[in-house]
One Martini backbone bead per residue (centre of mass of N, CA, C, O) as a GRO file, in nm:
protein
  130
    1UNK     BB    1   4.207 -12.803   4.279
    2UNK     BB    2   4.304 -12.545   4.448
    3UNK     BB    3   4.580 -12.417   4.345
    4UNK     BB    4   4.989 -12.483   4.420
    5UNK     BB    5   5.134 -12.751   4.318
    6UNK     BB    6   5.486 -12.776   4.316
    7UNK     BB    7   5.804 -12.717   4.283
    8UNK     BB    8   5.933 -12.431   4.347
    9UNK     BB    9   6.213 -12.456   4.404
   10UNK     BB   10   6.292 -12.570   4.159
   11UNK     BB   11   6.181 -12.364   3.976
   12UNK     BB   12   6.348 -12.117   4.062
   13UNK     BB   13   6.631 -12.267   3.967
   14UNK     BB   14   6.529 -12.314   3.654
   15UNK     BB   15   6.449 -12.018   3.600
   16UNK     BB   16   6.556 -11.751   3.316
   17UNK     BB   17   6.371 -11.573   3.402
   18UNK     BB   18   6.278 -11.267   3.543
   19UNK     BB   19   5.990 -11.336   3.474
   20UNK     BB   20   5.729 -11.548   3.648
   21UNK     BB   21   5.354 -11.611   3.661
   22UNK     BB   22   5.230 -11.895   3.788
   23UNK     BB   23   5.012 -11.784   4.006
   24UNK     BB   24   4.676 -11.691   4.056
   25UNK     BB   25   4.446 -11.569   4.243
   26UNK     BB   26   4.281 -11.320   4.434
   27UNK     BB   27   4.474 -11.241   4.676
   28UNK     BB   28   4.724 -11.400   4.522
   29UNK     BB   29   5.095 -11.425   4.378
   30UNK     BB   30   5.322 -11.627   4.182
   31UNK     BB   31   5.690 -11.557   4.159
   32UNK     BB   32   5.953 -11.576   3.944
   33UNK     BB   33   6.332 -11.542   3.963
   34UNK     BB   34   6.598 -11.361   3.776
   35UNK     BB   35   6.911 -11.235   3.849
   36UNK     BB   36   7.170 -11.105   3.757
   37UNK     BB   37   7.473 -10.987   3.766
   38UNK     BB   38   7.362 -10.664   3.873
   39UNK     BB   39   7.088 -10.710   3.897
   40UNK     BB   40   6.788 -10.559   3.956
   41UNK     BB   41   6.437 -10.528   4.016
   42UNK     BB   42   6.371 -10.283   4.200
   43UNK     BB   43   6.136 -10.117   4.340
   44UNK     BB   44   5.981 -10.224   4.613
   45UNK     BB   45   5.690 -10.024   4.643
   46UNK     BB   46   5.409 -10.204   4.729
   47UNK     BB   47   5.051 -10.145   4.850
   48UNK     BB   48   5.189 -10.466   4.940
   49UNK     BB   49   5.246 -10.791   5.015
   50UNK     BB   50   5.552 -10.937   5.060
   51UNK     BB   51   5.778 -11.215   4.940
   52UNK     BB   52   6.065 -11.358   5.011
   53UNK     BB   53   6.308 -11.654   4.801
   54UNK     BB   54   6.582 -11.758   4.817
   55UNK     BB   55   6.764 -12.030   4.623
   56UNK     BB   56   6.977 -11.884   4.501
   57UNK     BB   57   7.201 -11.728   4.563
   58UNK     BB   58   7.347 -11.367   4.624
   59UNK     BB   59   7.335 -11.101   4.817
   60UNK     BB   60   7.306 -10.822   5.018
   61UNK     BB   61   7.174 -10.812   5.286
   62UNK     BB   62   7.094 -10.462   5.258
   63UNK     BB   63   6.915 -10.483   5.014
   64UNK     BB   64   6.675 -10.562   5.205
   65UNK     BB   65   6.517 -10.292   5.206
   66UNK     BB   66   6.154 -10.245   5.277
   67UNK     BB   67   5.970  -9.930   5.281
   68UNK     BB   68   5.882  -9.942   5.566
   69UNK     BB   69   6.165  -9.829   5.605
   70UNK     BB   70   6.395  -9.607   5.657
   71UNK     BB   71   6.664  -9.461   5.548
   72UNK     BB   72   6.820  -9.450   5.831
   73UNK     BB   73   6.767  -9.742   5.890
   74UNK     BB   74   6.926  -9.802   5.638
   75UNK     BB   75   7.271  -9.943   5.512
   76UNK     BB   76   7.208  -9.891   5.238
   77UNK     BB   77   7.296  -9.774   4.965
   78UNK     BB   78   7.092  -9.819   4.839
   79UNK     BB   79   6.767  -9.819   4.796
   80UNK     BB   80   6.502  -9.854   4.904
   81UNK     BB   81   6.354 -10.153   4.790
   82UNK     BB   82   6.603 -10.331   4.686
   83UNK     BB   83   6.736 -10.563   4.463
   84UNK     BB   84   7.105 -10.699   4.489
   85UNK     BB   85   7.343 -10.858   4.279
   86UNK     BB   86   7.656 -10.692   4.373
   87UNK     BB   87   7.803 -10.957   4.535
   88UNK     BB   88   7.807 -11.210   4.399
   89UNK     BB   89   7.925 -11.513   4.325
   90UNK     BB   90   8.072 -11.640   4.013
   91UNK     BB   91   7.776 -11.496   3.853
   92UNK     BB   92   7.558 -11.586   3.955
   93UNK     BB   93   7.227 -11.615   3.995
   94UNK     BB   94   6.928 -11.539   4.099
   95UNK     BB   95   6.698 -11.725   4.288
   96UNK     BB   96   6.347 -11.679   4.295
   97UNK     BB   97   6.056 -11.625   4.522
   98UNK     BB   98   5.714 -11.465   4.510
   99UNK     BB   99   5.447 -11.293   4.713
  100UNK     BB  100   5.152 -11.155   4.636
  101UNK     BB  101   4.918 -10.910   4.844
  102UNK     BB  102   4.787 -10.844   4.605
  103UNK     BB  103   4.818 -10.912   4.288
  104UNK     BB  104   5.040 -10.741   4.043
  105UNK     BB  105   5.001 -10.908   3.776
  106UNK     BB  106   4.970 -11.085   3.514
  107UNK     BB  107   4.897 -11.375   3.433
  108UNK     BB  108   5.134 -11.560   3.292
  109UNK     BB  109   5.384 -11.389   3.267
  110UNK     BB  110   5.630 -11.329   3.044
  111UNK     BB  111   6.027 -11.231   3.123
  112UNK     BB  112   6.285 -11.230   3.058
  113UNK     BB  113   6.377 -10.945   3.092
  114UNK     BB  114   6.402 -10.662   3.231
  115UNK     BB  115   6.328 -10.474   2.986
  116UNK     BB  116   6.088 -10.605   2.921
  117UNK     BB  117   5.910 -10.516   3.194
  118UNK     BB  118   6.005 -10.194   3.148
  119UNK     BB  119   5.784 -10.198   2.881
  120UNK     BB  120   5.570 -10.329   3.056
  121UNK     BB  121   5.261 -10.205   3.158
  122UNK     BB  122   5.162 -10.411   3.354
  123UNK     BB  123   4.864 -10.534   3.549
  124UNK     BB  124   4.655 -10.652   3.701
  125UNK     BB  125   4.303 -10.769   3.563
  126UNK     BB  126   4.176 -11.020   3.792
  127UNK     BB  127   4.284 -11.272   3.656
  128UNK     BB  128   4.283 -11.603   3.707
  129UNK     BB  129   4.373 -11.932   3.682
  130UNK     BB  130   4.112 -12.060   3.821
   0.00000   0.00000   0.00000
C-alpha cells in the first residue's frame, strides 16, 4: 500500500527534532517538527502550498502570518511567514506536523536542532519513500 498510516498526531507530539522527514510522495511530504521556547521556524515563504497542524505547545496565534498576507495585513510584529513560539507557557516546547505540496525536503532527512537545518543546505531530491 503506498502511502502514510501511522499514528501522526503520536509521533509529532513525540518527536525532539527541530525536523524530521517522515514521508515524501510525488505531489507531496510530510513532516514533523519541535521548535524550543523562543525558537522559530524561520521565514516560510515557499513556493508551495503548505498545512500546519499544532499538536501541542503554543505559540502567539499572531505569528502564523502566512506570505500570501501583505505586511499591512498582518497585526503581528514578527516578519510575515515565521512561527514563533516566544510566548508559548512554562517552557514546554511547540510540537506540530506540517505538509507540503510539492516536497521541499530530502526525504529522510533528520535535523536533530535549527542549527543543524541552518548548516544543510538540503532540498527535495526528486526521491520518494516509496
Amino acid at each position: 500500500m503506498k502511502g502514510y498510516v501511522q499514528d501522526i498526531e503520536g509521533i509529532a507530539i513525540k518527536n525532539e527534532d527541530f525536523r524530521q522527514v517522515l514521508y515524501t510522495a510525488k505531489n507531496c511530504q510530510l513532516v514533523v517538527m519541535a521548535l524550543k521556547p523562543k525558537e522559530e521556524i524561520g521565514a516560510e515563504v515557499h513556493k508551495l502550498d503548505q498545512f500546519f497542524r499544532v499538536e501541542e505547545g503554543r505559540a502567539r496565534p499572531c505569528s502564523m502570518a502566512f506570505a500570501r498576507r501583505s505586511a499591512r495585513a498582518s497585526p503581528c510584529s514578527s516578519p510575515q511567514g515565521r512561527i514563533t513560539t516566544s510566548s508559548i507557557l512554562a517552557g514546554a516546547p511547540l510540537k506540530l506536523y506540517t505538509l507540503y505540496a510539492p516536497p521541499n525536503h530530502r526525504d529522510g532527512v533528520v535535523h536533530h536542532t535549527r542549527a543543524d537545518a541552518e548548516k544543510d543546505n538540503e532540498h527535495f531530491d526528486g526521491k520518494t519513500t516509496e
